[in-house]
Short mmCIF file of N, CA and C in Angstrom, two decimals:
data_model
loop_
_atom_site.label_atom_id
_atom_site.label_comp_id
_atom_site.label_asym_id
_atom_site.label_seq_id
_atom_site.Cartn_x
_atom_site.Cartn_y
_atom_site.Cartn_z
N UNK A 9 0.85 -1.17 0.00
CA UNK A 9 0.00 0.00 0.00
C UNK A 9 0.90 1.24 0.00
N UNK A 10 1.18 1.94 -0.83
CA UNK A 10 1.50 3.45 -0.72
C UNK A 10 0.79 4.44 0.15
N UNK A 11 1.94 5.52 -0.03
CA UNK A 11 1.36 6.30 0.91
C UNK A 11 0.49 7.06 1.34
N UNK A 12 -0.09 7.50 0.43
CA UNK A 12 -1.41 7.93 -0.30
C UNK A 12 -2.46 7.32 0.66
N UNK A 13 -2.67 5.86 -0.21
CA UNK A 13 -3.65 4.56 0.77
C UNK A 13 -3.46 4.70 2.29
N UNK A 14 -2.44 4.57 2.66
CA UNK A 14 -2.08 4.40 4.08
C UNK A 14 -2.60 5.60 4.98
N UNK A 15 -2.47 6.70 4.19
CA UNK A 15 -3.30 8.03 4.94
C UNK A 15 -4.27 7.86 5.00
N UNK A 16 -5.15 7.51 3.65
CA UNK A 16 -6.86 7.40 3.15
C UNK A 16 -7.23 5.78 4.43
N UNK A 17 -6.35 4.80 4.57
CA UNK A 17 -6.82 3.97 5.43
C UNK A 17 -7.02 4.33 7.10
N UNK A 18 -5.80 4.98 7.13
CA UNK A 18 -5.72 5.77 8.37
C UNK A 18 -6.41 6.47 8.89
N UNK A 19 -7.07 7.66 7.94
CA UNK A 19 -8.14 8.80 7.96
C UNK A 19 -9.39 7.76 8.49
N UNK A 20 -9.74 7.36 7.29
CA UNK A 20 -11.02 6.50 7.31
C UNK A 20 -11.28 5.71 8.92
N UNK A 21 -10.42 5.05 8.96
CA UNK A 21 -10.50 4.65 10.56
C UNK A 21 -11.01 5.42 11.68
N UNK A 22 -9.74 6.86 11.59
CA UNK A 22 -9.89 7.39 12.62
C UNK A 22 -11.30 8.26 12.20
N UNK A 23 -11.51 9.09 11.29
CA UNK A 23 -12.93 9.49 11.25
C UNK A 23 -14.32 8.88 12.22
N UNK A 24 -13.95 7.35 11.33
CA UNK A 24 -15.05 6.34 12.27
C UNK A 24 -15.34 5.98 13.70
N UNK A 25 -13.81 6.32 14.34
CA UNK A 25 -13.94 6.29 15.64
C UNK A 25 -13.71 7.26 16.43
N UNK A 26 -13.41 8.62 15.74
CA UNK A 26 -13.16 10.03 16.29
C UNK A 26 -13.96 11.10 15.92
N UNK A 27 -14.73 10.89 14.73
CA UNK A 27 -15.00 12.02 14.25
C UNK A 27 -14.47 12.93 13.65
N UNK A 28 -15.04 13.85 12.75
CA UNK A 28 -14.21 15.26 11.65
C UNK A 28 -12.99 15.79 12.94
N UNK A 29 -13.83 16.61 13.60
CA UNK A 29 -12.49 16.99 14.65
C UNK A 29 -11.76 16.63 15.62
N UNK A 30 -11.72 15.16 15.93
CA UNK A 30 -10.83 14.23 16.69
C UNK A 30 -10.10 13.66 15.79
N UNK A 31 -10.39 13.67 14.60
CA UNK A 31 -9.11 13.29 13.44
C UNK A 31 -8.41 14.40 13.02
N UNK A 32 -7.19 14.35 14.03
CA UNK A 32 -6.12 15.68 13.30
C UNK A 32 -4.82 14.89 12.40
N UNK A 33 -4.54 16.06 11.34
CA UNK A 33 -3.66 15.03 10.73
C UNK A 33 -2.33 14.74 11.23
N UNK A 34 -2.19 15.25 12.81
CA UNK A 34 -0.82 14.42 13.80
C UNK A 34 -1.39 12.93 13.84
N UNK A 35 -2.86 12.41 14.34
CA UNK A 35 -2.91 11.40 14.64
C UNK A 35 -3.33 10.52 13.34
N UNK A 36 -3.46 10.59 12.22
CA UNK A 36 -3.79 10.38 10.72
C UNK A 36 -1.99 10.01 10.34
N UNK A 37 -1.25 10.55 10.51
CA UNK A 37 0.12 10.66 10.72
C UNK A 37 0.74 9.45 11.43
N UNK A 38 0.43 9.20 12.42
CA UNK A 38 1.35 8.91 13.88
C UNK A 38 0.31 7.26 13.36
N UNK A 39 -1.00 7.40 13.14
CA UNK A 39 -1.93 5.87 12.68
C UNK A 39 -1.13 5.08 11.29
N UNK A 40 -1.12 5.97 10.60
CA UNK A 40 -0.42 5.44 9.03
C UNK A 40 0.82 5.34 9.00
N UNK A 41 1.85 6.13 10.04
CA UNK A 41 3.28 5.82 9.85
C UNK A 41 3.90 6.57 8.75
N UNK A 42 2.93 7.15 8.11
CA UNK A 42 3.80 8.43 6.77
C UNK A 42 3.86 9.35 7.18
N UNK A 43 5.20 10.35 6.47
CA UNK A 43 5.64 11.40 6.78
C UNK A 43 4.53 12.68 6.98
N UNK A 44 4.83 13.56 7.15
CA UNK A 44 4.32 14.82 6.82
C UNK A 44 3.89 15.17 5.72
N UNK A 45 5.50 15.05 5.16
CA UNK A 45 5.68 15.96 3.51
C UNK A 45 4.47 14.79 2.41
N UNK A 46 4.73 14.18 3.16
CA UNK A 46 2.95 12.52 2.19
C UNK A 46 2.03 13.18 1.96
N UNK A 47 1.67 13.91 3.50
CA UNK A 47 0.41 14.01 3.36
C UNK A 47 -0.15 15.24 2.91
N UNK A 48 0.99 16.06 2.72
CA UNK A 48 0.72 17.79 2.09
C UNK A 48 1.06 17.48 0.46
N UNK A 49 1.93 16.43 0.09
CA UNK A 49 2.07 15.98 -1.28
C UNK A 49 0.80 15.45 -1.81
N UNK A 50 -0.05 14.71 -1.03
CA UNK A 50 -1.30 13.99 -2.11
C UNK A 50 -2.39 14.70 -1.86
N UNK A 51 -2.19 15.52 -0.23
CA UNK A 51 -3.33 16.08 -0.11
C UNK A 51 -3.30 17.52 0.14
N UNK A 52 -4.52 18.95 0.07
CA UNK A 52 -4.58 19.85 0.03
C UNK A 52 -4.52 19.96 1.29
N UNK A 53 -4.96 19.14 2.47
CA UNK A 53 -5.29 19.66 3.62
C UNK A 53 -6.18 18.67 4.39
N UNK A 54 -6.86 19.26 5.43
CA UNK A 54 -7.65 17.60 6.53
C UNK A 54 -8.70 17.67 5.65
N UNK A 55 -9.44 18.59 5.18
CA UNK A 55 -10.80 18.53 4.59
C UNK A 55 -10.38 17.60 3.36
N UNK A 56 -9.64 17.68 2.45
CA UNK A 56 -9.81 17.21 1.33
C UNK A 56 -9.17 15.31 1.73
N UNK A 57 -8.32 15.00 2.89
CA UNK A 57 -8.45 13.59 3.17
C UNK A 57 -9.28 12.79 3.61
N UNK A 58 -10.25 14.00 4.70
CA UNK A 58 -11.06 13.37 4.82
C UNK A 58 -12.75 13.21 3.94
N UNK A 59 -12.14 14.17 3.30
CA UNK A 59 -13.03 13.67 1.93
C UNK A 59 -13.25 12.22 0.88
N UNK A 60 -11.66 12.01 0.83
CA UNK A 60 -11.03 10.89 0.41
C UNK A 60 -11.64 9.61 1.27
N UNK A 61 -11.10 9.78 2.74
CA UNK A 61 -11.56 8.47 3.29
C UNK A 61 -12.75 8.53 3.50
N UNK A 62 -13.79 9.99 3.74
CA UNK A 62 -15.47 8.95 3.51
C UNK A 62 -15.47 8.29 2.26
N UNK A 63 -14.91 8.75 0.93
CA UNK A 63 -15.23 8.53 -0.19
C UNK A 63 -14.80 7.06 -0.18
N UNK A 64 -13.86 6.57 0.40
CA UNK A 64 -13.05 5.13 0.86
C UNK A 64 -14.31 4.69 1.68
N UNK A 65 -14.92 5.28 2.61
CA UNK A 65 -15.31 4.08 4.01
C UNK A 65 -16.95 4.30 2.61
N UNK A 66 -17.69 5.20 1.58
CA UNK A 66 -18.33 4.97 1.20
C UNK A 66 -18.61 3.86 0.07
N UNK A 67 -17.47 3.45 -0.49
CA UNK A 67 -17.15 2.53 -1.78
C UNK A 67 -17.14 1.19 -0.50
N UNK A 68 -16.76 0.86 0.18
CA UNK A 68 -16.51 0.23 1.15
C UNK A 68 -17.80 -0.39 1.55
N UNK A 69 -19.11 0.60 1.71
CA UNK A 69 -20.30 0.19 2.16
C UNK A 69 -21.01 -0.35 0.94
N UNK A 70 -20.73 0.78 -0.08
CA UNK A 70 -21.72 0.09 -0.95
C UNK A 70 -21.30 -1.47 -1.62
N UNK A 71 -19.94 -1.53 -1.82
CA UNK A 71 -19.49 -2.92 -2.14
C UNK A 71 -20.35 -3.95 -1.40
N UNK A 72 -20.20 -3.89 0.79
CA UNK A 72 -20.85 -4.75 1.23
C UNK A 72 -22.43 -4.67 0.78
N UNK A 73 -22.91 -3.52 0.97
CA UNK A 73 -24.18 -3.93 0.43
C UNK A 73 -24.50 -5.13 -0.40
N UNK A 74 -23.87 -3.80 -1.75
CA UNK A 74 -24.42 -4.86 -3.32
C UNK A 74 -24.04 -6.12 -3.24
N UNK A 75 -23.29 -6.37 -2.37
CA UNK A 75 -22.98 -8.24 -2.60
C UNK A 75 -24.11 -8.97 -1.79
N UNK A 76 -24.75 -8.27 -0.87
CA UNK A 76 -25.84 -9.03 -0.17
C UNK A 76 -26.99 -8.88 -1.30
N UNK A 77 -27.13 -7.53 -1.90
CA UNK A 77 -28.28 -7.32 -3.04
C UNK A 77 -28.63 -7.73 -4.19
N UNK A 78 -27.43 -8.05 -4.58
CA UNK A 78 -27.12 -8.60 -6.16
C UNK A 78 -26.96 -10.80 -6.13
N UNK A 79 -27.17 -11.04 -4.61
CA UNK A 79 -26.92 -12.38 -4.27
C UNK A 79 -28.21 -12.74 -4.83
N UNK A 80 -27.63 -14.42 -4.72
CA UNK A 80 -29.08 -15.00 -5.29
C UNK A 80 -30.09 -14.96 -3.93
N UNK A 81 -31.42 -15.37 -4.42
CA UNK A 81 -32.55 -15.23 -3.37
C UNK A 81 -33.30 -14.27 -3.87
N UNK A 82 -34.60 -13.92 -3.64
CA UNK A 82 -35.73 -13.10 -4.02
C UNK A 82 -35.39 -11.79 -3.25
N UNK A 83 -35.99 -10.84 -3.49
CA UNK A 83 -35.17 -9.54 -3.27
C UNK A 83 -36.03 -9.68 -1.73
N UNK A 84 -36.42 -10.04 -1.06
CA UNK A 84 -37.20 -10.27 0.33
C UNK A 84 -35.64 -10.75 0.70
N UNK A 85 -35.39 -11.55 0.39
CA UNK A 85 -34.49 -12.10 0.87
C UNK A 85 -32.73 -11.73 0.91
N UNK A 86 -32.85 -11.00 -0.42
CA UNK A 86 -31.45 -10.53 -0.42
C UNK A 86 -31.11 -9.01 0.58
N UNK A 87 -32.83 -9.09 0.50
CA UNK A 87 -32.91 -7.38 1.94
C UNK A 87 -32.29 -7.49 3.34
N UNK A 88 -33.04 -8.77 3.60
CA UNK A 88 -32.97 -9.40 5.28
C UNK A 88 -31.30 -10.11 5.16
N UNK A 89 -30.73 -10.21 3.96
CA UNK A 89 -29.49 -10.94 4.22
C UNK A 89 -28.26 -9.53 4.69
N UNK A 90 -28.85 -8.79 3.91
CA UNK A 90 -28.71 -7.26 4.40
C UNK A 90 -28.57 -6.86 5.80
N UNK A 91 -29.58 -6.64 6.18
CA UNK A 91 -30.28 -6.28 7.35
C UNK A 91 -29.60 -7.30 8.66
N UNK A 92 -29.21 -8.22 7.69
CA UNK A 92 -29.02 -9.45 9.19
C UNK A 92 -27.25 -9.71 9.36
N UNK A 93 -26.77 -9.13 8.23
CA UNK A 93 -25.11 -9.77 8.13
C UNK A 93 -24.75 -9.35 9.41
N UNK A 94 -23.34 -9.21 9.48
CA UNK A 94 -22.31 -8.70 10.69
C UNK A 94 -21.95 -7.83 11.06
N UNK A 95 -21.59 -7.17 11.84
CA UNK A 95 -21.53 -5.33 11.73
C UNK A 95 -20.53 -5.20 13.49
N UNK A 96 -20.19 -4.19 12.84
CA UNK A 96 -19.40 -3.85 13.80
C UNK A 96 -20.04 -2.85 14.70
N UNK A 97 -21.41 -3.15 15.51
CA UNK A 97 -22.45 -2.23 15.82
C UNK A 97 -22.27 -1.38 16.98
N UNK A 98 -21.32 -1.31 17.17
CA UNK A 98 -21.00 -0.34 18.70
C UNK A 98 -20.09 0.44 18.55
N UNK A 99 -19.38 0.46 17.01
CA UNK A 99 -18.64 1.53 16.39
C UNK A 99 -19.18 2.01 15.47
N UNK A 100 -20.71 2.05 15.26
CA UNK A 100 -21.52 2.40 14.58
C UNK A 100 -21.58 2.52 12.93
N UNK A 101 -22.03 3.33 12.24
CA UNK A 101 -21.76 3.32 10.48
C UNK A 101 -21.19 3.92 10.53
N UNK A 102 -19.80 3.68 9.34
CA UNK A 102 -18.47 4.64 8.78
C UNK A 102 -19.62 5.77 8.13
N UNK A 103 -20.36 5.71 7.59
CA UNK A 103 -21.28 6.72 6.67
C UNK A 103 -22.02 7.59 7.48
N UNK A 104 -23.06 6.73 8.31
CA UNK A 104 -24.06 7.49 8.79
C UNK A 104 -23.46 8.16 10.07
N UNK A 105 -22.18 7.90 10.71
CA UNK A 105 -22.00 8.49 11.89
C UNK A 105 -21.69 10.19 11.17
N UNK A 106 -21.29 9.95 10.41
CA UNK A 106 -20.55 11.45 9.85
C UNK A 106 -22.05 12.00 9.63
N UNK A 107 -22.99 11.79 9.66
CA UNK A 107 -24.37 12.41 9.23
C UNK A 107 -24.68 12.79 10.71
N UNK A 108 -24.52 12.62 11.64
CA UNK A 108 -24.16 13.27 13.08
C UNK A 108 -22.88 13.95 13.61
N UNK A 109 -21.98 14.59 12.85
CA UNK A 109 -21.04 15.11 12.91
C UNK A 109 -21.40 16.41 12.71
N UNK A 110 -21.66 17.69 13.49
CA UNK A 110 -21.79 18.87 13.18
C UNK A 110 -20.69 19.64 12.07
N UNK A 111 -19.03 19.17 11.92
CA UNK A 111 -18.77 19.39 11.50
C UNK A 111 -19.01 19.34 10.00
N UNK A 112 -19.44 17.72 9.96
CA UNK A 112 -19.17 16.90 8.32
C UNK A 112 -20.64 17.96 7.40
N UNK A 113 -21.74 17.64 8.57
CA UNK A 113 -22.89 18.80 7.69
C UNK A 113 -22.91 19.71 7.90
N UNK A 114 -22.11 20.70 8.22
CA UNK A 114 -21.84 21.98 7.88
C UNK A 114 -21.14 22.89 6.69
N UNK A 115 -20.24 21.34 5.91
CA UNK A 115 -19.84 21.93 5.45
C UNK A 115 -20.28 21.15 3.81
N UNK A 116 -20.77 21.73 2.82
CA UNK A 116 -21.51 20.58 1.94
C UNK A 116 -20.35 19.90 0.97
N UNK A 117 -18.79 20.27 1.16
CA UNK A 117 -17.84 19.19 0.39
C UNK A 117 -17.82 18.16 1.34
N UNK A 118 -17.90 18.01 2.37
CA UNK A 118 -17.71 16.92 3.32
C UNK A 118 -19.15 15.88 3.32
N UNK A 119 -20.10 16.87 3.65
CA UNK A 119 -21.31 16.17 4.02
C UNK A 119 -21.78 15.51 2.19
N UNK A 120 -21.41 15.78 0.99
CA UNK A 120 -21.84 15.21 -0.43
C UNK A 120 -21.55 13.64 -0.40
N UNK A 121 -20.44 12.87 0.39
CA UNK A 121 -19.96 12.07 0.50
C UNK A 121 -21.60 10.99 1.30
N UNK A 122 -21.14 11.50 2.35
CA UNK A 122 -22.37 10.93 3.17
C UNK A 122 -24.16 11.04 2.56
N UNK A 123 -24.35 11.94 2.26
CA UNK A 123 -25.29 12.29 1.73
C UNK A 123 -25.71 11.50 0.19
N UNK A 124 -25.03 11.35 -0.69
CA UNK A 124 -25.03 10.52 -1.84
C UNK A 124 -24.95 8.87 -1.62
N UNK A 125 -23.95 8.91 -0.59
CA UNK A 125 -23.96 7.35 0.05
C UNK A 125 -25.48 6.59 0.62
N UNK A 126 -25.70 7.60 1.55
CA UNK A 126 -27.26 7.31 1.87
C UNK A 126 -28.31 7.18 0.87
N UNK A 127 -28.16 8.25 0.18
CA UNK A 127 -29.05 8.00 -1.12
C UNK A 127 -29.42 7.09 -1.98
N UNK A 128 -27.86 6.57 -2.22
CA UNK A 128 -27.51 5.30 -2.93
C UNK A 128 -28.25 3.96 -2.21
N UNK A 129 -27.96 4.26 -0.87
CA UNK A 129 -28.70 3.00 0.01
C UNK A 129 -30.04 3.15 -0.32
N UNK A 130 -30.77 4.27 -0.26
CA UNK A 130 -31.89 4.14 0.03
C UNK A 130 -32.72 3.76 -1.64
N UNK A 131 -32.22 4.40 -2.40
CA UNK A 131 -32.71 4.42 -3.48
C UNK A 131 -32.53 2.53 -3.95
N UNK A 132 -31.14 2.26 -3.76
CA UNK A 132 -31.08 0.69 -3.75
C UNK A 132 -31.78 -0.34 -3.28
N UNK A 133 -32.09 -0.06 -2.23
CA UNK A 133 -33.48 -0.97 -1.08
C UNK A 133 -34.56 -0.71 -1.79
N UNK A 134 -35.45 0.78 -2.42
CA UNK A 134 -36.55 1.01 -3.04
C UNK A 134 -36.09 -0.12 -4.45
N UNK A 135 -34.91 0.10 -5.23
CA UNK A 135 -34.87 -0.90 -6.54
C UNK A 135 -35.85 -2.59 -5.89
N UNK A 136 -34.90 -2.84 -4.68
CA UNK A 136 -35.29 -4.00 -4.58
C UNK A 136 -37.02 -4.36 -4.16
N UNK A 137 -37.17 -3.84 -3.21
CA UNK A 137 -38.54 -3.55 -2.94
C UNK A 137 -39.31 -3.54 -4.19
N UNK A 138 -39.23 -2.61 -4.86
CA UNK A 138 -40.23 -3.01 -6.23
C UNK A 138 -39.90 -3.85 -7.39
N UNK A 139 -38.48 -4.58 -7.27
CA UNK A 139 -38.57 -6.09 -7.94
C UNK A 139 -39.32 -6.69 -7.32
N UNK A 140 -39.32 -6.39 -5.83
CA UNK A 140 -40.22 -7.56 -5.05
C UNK A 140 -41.48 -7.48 -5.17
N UNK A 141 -42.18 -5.99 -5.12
CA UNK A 141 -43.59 -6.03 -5.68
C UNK A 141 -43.90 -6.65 -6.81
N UNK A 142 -42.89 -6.15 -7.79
CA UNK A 142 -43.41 -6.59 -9.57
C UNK A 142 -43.60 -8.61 -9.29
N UNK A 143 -42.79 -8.99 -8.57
CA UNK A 143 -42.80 -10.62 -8.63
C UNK A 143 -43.79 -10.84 -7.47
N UNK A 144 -44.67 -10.26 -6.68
CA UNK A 144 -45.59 -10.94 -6.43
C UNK A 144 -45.39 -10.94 -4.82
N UNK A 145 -44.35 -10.35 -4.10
CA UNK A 145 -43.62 -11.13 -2.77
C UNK A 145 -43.96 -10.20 -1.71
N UNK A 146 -44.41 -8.68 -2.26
CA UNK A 146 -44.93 -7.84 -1.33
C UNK A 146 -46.76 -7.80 -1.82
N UNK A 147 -47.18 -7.74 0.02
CA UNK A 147 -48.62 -7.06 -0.34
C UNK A 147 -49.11 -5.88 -1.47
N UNK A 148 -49.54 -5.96 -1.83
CA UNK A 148 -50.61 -4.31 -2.18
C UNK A 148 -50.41 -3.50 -1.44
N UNK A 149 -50.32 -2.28 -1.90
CA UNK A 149 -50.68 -1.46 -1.15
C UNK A 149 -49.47 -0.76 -0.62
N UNK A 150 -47.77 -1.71 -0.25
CA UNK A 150 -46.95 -1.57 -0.03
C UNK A 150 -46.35 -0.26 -1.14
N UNK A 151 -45.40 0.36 -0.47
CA UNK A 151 -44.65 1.92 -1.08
C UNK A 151 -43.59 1.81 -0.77
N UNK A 152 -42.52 0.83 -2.14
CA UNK A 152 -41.57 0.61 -1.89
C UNK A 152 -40.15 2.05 -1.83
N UNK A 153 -40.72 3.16 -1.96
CA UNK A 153 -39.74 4.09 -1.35
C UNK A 153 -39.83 4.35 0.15
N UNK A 154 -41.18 4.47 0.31
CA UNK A 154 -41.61 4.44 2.02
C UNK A 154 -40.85 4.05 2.47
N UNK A 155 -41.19 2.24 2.39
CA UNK A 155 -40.57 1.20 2.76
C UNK A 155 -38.76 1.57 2.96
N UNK A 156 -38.67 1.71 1.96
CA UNK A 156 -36.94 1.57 2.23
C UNK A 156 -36.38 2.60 2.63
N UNK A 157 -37.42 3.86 2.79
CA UNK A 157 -37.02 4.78 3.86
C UNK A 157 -36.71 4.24 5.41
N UNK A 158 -37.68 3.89 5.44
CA UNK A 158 -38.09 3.46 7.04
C UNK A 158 -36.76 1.99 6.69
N UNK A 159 -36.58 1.58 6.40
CA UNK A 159 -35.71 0.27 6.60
C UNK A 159 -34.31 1.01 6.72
N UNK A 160 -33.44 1.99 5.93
CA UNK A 160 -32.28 2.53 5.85
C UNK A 160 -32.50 3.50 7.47
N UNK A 161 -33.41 4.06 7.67
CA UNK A 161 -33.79 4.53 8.95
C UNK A 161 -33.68 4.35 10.30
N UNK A 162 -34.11 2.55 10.28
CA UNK A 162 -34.19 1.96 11.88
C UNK A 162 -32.39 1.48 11.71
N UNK A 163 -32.12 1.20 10.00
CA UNK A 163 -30.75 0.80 10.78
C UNK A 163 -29.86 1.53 10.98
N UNK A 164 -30.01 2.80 10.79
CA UNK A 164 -29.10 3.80 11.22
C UNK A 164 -29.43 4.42 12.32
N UNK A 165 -30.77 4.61 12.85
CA UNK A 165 -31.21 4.76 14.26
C UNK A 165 -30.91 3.78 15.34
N UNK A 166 -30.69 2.79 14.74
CA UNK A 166 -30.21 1.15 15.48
C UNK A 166 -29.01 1.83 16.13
N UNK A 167 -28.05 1.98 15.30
CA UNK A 167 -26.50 2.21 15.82
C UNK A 167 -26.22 3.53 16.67
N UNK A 168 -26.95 4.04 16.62
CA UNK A 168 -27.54 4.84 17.55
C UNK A 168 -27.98 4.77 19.04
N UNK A 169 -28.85 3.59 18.61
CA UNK A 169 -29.41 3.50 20.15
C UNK A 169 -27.95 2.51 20.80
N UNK A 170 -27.65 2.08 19.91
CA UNK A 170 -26.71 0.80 20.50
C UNK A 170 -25.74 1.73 21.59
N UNK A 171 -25.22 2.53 20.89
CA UNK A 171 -23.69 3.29 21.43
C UNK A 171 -24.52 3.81 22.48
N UNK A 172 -25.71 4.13 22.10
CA UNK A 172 -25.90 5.25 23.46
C UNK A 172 -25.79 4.49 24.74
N UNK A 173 -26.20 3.12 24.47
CA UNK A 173 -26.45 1.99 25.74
C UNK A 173 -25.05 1.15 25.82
N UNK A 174 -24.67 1.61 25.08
CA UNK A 174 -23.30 0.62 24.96
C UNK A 174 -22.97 -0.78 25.36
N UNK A 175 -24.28 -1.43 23.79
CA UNK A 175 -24.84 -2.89 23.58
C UNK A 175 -25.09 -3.06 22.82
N UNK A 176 -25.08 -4.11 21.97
CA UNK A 176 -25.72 -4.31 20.75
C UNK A 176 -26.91 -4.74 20.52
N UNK A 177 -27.81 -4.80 21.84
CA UNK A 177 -29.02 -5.47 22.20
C UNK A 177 -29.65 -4.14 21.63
N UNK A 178 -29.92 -3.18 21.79
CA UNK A 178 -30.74 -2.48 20.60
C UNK A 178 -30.81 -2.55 19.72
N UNK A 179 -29.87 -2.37 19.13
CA UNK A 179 -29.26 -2.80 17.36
C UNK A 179 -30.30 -3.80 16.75
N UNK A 180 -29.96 -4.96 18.14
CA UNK A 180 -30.74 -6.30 17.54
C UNK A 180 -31.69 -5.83 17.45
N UNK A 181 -32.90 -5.75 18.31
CA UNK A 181 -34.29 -5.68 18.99
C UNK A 181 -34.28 -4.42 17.65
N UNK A 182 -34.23 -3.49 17.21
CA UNK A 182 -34.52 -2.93 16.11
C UNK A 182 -34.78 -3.65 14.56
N UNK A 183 -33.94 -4.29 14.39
CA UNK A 183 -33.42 -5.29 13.44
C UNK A 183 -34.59 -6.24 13.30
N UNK A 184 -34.44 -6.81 14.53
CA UNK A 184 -35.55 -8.19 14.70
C UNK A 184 -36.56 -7.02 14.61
N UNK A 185 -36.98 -6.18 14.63
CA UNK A 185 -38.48 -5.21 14.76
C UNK A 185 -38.88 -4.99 13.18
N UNK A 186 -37.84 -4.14 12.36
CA UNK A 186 -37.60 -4.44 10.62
C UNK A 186 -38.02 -5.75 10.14
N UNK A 187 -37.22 -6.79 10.53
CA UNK A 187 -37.47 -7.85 9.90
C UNK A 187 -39.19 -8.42 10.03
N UNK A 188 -39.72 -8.23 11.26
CA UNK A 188 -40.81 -8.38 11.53
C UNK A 188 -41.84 -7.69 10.56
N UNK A 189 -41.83 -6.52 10.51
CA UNK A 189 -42.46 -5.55 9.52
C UNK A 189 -42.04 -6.21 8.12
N UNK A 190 -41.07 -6.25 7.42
CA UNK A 190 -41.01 -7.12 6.74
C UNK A 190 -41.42 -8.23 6.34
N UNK A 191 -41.49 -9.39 7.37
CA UNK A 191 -42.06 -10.22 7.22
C UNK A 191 -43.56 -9.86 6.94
N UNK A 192 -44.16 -9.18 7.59
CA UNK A 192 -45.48 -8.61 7.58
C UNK A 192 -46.47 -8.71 6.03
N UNK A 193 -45.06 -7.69 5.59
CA UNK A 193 -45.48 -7.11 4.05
C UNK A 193 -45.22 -8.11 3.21
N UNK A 194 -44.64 -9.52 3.31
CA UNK A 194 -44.58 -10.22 2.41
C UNK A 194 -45.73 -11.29 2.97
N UNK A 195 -46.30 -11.75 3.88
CA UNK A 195 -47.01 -12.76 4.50
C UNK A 195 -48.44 -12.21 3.79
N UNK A 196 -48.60 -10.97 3.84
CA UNK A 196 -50.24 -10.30 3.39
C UNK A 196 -50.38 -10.63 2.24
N UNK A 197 -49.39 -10.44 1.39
CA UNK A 197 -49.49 -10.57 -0.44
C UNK A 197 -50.94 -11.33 -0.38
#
């Protein structure tokens, strides 16, 4: 990995577990093991790395996604494989934590990252959702943007409640609450 990467891996980390202004680029530095002169060579400054590493921790999410979305199984199913994988839930989302960062939405080069990422989620869950209507697997009546509002929603409110309690037993009990509703909308068809 060059040095470049090693900052953008570094950043990305510490973002996730520090936040816009607990990531200074001494400790972005002192995490990656590259010089100084690295990080004023590839980069303009903290804003534009840590631009880089949401743009890293965002390619990052959507990869895991689409591999649960694009898997085989009926899109009911490739949702909940979603919804149910592994997560590192008490260090919450690389994406959505920065969407609680006063800094990251204040400033709209920082916050475009996060903001398009989410989008991407949400708009992706609505794709699936209405494959799933068109084949028969959701009730009537169902509003598959609704829907995948409220689903991208509880799981980012999930990680939320988790940290605040510092457990992953919310996380779950949210999760298992989605899936339930879910189940719901496909049992009525």
């Amino acid at each position: 990995m060059g040095a470049k990467d090693q900052l953008i891996e570094a950043a990305s980390q510490l973002l996730w577990e520090r936040g816009y202004v607990g990531t200074s680029p001494a400790a972005v530095l002192e995490r990656s093991g590259v010089g100084q002169g690295s990080l004023y060579h590839h980069f303009a400054g903290k804003s534009d790395l840590a631009i880089a590493a949401m743009e890293h921790n965002a390619e990052s999410l959507v990869a895991t996604a689409e591999a649960q979305f694009s898997g085989p199984g009926t899109a009911v199913e490739r949702i909940s494989r979603w919804l149910l994988r592994e997560r590192e839930v008490l260090r919450g989302c690389p994406i959505g934590s920065m969407a609680q960062d006063a800094d990251v939405v204040a400033a709209p080069e920082l916050r475009a990252p996060v903001e398009r990422t989410l989008a991407w989620l949400q708009g992706r869950v609505t794709q699936l959702l209405e494959e799933g209507e068109a084949a028969g697997e959701l009730a009537g009546g169902i509003k598959p943007a609704e829907l995948a509002a409220a689903l991208v929603a509880v799981l980012q409110g999930s990680y939320v409640l988790a940290r605040a309690a510092d457990s992953p037993d919310p996380f779950h009990r949210a999760i298992a609450g989605i899936m339930a509703l879910l189940a719901a909308a496909t049992a009525e068809r």
